[in-house]
PDB file of C-alpha atoms in Angstrom:
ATOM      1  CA  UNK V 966     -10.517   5.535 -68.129  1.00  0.00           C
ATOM      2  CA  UNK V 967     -10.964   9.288 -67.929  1.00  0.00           C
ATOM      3  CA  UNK V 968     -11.881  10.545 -64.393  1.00  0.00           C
ATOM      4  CA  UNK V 969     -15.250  11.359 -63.968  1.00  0.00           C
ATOM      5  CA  UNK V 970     -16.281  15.242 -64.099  1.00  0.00           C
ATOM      6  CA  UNK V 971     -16.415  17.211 -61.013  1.00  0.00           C
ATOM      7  CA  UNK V 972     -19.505  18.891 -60.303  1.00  0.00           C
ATOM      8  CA  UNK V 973     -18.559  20.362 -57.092  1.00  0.00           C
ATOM      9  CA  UNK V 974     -20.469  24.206 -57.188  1.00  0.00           C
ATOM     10  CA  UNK V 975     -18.143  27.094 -57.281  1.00  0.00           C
ATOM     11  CA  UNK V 976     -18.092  28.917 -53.350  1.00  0.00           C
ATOM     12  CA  UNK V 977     -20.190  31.637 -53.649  1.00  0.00           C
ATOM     13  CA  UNK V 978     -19.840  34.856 -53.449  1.00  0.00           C
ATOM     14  CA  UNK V 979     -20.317  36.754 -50.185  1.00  0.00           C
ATOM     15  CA  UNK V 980     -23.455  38.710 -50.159  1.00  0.00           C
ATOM     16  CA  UNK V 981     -23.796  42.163 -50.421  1.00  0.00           C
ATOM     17  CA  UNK V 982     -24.791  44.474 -48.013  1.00  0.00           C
ATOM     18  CA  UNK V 983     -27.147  46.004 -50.759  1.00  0.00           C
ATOM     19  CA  UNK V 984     -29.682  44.037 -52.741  1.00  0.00           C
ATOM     20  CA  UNK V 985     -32.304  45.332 -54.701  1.00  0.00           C
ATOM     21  CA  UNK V 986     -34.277  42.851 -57.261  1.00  0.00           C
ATOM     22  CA  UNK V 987     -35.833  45.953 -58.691  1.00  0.00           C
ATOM     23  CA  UNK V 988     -35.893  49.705 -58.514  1.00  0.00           C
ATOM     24  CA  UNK V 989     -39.072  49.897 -57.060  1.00  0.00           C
ATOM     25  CA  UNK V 990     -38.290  50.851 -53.629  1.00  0.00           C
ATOM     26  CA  UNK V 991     -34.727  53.067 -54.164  1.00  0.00           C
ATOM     27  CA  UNK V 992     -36.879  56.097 -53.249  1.00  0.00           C
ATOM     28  CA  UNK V 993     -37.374  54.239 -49.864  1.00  0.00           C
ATOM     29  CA  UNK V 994     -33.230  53.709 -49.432  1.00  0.00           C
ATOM     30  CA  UNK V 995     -33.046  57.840 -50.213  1.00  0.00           C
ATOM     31  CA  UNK V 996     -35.392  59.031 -48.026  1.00  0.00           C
ATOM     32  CA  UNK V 997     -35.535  59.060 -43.892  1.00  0.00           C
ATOM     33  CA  UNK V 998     -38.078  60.057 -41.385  1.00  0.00           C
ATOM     34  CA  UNK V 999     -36.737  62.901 -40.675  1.00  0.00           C
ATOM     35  CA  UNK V1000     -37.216  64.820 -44.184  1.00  0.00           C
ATOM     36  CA  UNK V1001     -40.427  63.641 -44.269  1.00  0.00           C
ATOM     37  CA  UNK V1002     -41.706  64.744 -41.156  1.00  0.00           C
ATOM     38  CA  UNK V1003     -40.247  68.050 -42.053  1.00  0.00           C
ATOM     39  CA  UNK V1004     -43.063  70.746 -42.635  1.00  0.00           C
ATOM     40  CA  UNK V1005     -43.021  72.445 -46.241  1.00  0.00           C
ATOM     41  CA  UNK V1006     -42.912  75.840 -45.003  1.00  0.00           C
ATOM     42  CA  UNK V1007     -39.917  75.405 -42.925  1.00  0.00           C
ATOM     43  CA  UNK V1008     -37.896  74.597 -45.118  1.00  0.00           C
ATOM     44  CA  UNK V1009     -39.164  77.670 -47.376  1.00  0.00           C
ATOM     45  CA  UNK V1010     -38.067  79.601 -44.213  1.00  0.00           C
ATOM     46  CA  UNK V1011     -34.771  78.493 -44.025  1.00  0.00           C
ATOM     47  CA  UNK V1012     -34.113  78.631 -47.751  1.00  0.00           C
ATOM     48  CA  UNK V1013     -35.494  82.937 -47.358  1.00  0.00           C
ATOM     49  CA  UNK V1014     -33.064  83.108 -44.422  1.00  0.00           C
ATOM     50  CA  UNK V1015     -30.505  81.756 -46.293  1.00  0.00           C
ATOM     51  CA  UNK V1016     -30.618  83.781 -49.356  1.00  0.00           C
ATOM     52  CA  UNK V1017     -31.132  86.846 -47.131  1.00  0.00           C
ATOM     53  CA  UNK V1018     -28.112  86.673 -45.415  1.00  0.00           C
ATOM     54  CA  UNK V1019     -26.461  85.962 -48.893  1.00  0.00           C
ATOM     55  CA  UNK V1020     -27.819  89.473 -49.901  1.00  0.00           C
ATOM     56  CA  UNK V1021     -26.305  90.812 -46.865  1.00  0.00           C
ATOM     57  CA  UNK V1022     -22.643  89.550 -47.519  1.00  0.00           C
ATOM     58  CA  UNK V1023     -22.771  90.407 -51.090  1.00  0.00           C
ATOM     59  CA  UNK V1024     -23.816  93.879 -49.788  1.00  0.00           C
ATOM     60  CA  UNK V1025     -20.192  93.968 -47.754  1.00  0.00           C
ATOM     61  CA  UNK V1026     -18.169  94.066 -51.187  1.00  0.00           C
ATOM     62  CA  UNK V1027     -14.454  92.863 -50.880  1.00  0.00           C
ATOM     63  CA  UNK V1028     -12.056  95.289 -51.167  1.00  0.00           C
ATOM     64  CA  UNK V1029      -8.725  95.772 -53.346  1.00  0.00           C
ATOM     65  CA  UNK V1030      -5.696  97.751 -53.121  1.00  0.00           C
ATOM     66  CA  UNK V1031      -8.256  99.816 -50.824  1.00  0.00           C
ATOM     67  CA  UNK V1032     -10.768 100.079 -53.077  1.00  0.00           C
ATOM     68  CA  UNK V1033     -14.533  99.207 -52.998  1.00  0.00           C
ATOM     69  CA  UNK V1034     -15.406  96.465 -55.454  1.00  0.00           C
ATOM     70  CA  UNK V1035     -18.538  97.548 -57.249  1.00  0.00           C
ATOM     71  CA  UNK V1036     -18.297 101.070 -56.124  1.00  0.00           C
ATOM     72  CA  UNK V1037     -19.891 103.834 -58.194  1.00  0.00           C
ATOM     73  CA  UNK V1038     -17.840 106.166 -59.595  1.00  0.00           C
ATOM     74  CA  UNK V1039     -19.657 109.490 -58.728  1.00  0.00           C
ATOM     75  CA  UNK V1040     -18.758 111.822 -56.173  1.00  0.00           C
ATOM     76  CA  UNK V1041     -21.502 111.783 -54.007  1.00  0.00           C
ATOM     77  CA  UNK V1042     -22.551 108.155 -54.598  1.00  0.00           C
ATOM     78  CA  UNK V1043     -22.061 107.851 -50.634  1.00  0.00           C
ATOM     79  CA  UNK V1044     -25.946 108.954 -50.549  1.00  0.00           C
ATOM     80  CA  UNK V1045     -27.372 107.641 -54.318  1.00  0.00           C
ATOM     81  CA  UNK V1046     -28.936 104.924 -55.941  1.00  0.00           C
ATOM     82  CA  UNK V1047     -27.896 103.718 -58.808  1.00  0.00           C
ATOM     83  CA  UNK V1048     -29.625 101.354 -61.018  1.00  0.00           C
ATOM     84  CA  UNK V1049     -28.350  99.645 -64.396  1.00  0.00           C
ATOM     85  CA  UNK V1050     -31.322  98.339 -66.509  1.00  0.00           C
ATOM     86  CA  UNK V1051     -32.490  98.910 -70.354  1.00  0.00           C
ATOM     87  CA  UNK V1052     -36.066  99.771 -71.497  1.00  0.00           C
ATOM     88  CA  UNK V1053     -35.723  97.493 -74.288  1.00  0.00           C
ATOM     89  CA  UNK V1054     -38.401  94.806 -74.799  1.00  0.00           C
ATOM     90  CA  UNK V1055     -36.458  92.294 -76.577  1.00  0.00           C
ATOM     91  CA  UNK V1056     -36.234  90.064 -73.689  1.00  0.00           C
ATOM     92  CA  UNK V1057     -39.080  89.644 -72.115  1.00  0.00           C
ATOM     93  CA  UNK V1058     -38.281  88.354 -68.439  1.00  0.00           C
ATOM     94  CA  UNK V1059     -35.406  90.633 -68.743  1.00  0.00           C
ATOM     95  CA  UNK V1060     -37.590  94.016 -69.105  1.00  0.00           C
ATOM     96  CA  UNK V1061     -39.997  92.667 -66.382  1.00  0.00           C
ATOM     97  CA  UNK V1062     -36.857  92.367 -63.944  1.00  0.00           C
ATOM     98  CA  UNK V1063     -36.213  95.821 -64.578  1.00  0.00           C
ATOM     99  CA  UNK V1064     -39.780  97.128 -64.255  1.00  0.00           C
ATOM    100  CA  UNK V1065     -40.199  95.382 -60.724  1.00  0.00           C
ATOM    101  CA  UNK V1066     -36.842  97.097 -59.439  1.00  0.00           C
ATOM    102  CA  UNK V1067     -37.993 100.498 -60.663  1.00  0.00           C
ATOM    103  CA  UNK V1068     -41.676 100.300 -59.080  1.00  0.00           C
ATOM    104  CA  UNK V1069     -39.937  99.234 -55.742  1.00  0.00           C
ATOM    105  CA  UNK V1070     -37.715 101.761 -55.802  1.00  0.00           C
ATOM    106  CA  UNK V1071     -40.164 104.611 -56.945  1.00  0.00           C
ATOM    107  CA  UNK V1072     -42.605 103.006 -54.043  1.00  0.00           C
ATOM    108  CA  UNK V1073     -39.702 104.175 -51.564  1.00  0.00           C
ATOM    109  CA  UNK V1074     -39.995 107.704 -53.114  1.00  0.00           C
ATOM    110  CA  UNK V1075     -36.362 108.276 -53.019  1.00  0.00           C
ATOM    111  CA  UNK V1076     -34.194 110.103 -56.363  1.00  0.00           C
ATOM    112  CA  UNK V1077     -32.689 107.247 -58.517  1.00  0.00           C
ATOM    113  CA  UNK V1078     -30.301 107.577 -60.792  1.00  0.00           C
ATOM    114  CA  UNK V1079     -31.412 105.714 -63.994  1.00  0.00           C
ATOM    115  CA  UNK V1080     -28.680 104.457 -66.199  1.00  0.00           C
ATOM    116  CA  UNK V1081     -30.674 102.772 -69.498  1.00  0.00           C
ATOM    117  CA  UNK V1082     -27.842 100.865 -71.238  1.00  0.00           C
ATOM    118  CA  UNK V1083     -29.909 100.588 -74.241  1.00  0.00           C
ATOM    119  CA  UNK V1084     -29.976 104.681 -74.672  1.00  0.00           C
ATOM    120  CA  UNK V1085     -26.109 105.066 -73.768  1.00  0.00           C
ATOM    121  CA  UNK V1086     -23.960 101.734 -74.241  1.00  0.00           C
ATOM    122  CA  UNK V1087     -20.969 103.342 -72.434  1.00  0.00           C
ATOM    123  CA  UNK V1088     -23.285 102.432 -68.991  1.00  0.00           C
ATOM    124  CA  UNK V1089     -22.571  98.361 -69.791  1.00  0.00           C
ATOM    125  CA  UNK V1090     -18.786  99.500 -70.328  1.00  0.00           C
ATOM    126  CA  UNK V1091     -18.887 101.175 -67.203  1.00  0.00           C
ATOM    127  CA  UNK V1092     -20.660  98.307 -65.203  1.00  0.00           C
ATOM    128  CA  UNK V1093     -18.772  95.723 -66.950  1.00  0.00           C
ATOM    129  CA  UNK V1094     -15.476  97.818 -65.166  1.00  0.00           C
ATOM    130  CA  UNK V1095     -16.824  97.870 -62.053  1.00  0.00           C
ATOM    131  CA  UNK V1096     -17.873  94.259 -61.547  1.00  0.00           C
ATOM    132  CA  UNK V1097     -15.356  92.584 -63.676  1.00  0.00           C
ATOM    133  CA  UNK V1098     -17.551  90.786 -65.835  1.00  0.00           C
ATOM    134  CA  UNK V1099     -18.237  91.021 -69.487  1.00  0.00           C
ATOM    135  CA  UNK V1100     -21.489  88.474 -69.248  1.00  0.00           C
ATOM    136  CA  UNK V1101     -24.442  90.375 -67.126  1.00  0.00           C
ATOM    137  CA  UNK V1102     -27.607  90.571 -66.460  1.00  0.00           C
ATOM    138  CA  UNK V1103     -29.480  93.015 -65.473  1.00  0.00           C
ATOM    139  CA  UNK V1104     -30.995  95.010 -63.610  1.00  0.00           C
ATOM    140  CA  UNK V1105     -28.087  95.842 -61.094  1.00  0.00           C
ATOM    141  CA  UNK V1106     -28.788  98.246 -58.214  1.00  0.00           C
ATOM    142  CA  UNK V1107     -26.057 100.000 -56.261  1.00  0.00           C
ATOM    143  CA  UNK V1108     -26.879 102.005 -52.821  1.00  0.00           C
ATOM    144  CA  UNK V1109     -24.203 104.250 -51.135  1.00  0.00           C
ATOM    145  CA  UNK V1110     -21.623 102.764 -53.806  1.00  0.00           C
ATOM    146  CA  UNK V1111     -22.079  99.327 -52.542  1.00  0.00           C
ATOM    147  CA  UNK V1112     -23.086  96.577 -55.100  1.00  0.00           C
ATOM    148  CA  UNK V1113     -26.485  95.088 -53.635  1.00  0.00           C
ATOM    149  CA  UNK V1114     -27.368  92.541 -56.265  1.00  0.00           C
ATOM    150  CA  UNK V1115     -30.006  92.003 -59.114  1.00  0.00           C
ATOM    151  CA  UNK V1116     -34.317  91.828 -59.165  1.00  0.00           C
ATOM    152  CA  UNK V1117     -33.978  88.991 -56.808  1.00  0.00           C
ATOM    153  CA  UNK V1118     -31.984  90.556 -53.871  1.00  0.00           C
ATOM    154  CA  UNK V1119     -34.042  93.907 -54.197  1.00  0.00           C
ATOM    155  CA  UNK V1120     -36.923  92.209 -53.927  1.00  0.00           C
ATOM    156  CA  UNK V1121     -36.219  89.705 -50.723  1.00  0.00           C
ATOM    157  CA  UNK V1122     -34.634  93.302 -49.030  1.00  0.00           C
ATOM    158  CA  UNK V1123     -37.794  94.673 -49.895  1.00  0.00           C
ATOM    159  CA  UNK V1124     -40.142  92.542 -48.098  1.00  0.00           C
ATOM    160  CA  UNK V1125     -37.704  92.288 -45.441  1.00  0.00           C
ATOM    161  CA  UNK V1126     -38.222  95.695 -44.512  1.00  0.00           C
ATOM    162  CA  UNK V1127     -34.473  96.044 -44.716  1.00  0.00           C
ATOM    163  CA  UNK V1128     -34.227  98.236 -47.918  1.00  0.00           C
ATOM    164  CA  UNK V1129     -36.322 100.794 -46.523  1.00  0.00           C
ATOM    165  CA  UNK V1130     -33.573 101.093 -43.914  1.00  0.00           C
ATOM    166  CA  UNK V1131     -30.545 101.468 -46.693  1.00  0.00           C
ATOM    167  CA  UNK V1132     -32.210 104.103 -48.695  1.00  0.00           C
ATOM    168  CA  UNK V1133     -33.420 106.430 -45.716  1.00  0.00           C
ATOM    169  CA  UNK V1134     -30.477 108.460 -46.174  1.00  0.00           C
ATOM    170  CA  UNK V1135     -30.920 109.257 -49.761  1.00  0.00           C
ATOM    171  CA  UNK V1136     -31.998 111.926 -51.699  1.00  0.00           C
ATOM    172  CA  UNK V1137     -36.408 112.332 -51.904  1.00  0.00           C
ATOM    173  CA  UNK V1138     -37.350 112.148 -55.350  1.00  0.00           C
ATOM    174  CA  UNK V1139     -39.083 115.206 -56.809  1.00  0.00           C
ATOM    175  CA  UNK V1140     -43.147 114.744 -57.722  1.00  0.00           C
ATOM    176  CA  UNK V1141     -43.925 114.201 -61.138  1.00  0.00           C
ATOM    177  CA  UNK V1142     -42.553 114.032 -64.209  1.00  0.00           C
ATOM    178  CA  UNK V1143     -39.404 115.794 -65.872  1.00  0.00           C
ATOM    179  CA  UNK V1144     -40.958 118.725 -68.026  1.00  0.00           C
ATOM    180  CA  UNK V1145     -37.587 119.388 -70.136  1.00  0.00           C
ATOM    181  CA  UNK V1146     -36.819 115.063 -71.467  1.00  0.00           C
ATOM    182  CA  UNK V1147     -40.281 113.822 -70.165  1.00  0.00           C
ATOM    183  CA  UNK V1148     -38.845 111.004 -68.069  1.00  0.00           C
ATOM    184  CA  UNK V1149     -36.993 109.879 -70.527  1.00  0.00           C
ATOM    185  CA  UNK V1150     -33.507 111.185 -68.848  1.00  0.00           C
ATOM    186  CA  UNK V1151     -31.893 111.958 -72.290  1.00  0.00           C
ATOM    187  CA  UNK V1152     -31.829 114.733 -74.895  1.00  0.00           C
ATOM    188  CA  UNK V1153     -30.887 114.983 -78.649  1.00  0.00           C
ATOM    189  CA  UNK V1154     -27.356 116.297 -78.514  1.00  0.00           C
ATOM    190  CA  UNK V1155     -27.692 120.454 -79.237  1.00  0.00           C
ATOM    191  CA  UNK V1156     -24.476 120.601 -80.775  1.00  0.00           C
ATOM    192  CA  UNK V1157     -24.229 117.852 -83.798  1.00  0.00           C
ATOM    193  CA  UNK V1158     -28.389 117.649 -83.812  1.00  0.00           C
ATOM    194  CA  UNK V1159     -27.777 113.592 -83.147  1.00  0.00           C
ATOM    195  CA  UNK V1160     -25.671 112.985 -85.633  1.00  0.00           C
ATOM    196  CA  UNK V1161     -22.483 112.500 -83.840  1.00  0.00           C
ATOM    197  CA  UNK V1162     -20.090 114.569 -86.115  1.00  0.00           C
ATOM    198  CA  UNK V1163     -19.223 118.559 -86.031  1.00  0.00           C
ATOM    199  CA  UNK V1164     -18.142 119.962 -89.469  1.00  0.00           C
ATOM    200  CA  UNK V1165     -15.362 122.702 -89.183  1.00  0.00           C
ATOM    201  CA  UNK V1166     -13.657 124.631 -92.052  1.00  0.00           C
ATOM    202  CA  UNK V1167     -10.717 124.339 -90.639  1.00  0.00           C
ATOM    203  CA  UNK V1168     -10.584 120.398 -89.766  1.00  0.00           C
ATOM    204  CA  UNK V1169     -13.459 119.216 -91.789  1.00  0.00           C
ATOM    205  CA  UNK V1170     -16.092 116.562 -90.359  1.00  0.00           C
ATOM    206  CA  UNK V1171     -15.013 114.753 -86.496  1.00  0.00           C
ATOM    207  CA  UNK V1172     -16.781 112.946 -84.097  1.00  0.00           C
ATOM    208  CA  UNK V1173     -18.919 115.241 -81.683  1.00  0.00           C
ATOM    209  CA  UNK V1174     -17.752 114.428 -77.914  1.00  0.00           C
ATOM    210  CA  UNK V1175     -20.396 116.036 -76.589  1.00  0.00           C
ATOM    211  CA  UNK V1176     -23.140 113.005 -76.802  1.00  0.00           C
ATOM    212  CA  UNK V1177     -23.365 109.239 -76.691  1.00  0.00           C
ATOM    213  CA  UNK V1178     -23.148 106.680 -79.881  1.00  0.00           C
ATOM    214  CA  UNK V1179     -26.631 107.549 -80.065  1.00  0.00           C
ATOM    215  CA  UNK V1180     -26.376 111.137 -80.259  1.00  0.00           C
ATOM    216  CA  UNK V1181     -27.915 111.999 -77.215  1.00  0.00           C
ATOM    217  CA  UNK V1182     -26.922 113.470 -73.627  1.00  0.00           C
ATOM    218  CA  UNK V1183     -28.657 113.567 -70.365  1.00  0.00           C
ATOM    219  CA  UNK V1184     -31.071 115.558 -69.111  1.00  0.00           C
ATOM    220  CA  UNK V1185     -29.546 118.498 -67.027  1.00  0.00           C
ATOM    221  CA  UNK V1186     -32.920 118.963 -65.018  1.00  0.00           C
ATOM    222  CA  UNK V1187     -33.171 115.080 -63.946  1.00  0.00           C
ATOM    223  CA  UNK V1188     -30.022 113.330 -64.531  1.00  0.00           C
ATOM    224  CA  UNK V1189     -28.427 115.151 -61.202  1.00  0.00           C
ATOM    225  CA  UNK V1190     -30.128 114.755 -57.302  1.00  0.00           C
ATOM    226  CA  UNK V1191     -32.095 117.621 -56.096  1.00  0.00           C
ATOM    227  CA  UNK V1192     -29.931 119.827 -53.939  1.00  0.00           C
ATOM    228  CA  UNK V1193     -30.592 119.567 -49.989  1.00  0.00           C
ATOM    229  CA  UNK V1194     -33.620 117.512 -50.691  1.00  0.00           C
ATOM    230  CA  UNK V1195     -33.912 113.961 -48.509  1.00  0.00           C
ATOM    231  CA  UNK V1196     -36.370 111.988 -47.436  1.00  0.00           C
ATOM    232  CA  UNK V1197     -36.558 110.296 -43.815  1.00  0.00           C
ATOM    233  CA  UNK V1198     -38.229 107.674 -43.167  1.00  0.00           C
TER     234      UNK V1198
END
C-alpha cells in the first residue's frame, strides 16, 4: 500500500518588519512630525541663506599657478564691471535674464562695461577662456575681476543689500545716452566700411584687423570708464 500523503504545512516564513497590503499609506512611512510641523517660510529662509552663501564662495574664485580663475583680462578690471550678455531675442528667458541684470546694475548707477556676444562673437571666445567651459549661459557678471555668477546670484546679492557694497568702488556711470553709437557701444568699422576686407595694389584684397566678424568696433566715447569719475555710496 502506498503511504498516505503528508499534508503537514510548510514553516512559514518569518514576518517582515515591513508590511503594507496597499500603497495607501507609504506617504505616512515617509513623512515625520517634525517636517510637518515645520513652517513654510522657514524653510524658504534657509534655502535663501543657503544659496547666498553659495554666491559668496563662488565669489572667492580658486586660484591656479597664481592666477585668478574667472579674472578679467583688462588692466584696470580691479575697479570694473563686466557683464557678458547678448541683445538677441531668440531666446526668450534668455534675453529677460539679461535685461534684469542690466536694470540692476544701471539702478546702482555705476559704469558697466557691456560685452554683447551677439555684436562681437570673440566676447563668448573670451568668456569661454576664462571659465573653461564651452556650454554657457548667460548673462555672466564679473566685479573687480572676480567671477560673481549669473541673473540668479545678481539678483539674491541685490536684495541682500550686499551688491551695493561690491560695486561702491567702481566707476559712476555718466547721465544719458552715448551721442557718438547711441548706446549701442559699437561702430561700423571706418576703415573696410563693414566689410571686413582692405584692397591694396600691392597685396590685393585681406581681411581688415581693425573690426569684429561683423565689421564693427567699439565705441571710443563709451566702451572705456570715465577718467577720475566714481561713485560712493
Amino acid at each position: 500500500m502506498w503511504r498516505p500523503w503528508d499534508y503537514k504545512k510548510k514553516p512559514s516564513k518569518p514576518s517582515s518588519p515591513f508590511s503594507c497590503s496597499s500603497f495607501k499609506d507609504v506617504h505616512h512611512l515617509c513623512t515625520t512630525d517634525d517636517f510637518s510641523s515645520a513652517p513654510a517660510k522657514r524653510t524658504a529662509n534657509v534655502f535663501h541663506r543657503v544659496r547666498l552663501v553659495n554666491t559668496l564662495l563662488r565669489s572667492w574664485a580658486p586660484t591656479r599657478n597664481g592666477k585668478i580663475l574667472g579674472s578679467v583680462s583688462d588692466p584696470v578690471s580691479d575697479n570694473l564691471i563686466v557683464v557678458y550678455f547678448t541683445s538677441l531675442r531668440a531666446v526668450r528667458s534668455t534675453f529677460e535674464d539679461c535685461k534684469t541684470v542690466r536694470s540692476i546694475l544701471q539702478g546702482l548707477r555705476v559704469w558697466v562695461d557691456e560685452r554683447d556676444v551677439s555684436m562681437d562673437p570673440g566676447f563668448l571666445k573670451e568668456l569661454r577662456g576664462m571659465l573653461g567651459r564651452s556650454k554657457l549661459s548667460l548673462p555672466r557678471v564679473f566685479i573687480g575681476g572676480r567671477y560673481m555668477g549669473g541673473a540668479e546670484e545678481i539678483e539674491q546679492l541685490h536684495e541682500s543689500g550686499e551688491l551695493k557694497k561690491l560695486v561702491e568702488r567702481c566707476p559712476g556711470a555718466e547721465p544719458g545716452t552715448c551721442h557718438i553709437c547711441g548706446g549701442y557701444r559699437f561702430l561700423l568699422c571706418n576703415q573696410c566700411d563693414g566689410s571686413c576686407k582692405l584692397y591694396t595694389q600691392i597685396s590685393g584684397f585681406r581681411i581688415c584687423t581693425a573690426c569684429n566678424e561683423n565689421g564693427l568696433i567699439r565705441c571710443p566715447s563709451c566702451s572705456h570708464p570715465p577718467l577720475q569719475k566714481y561713485y560712493y555710496f
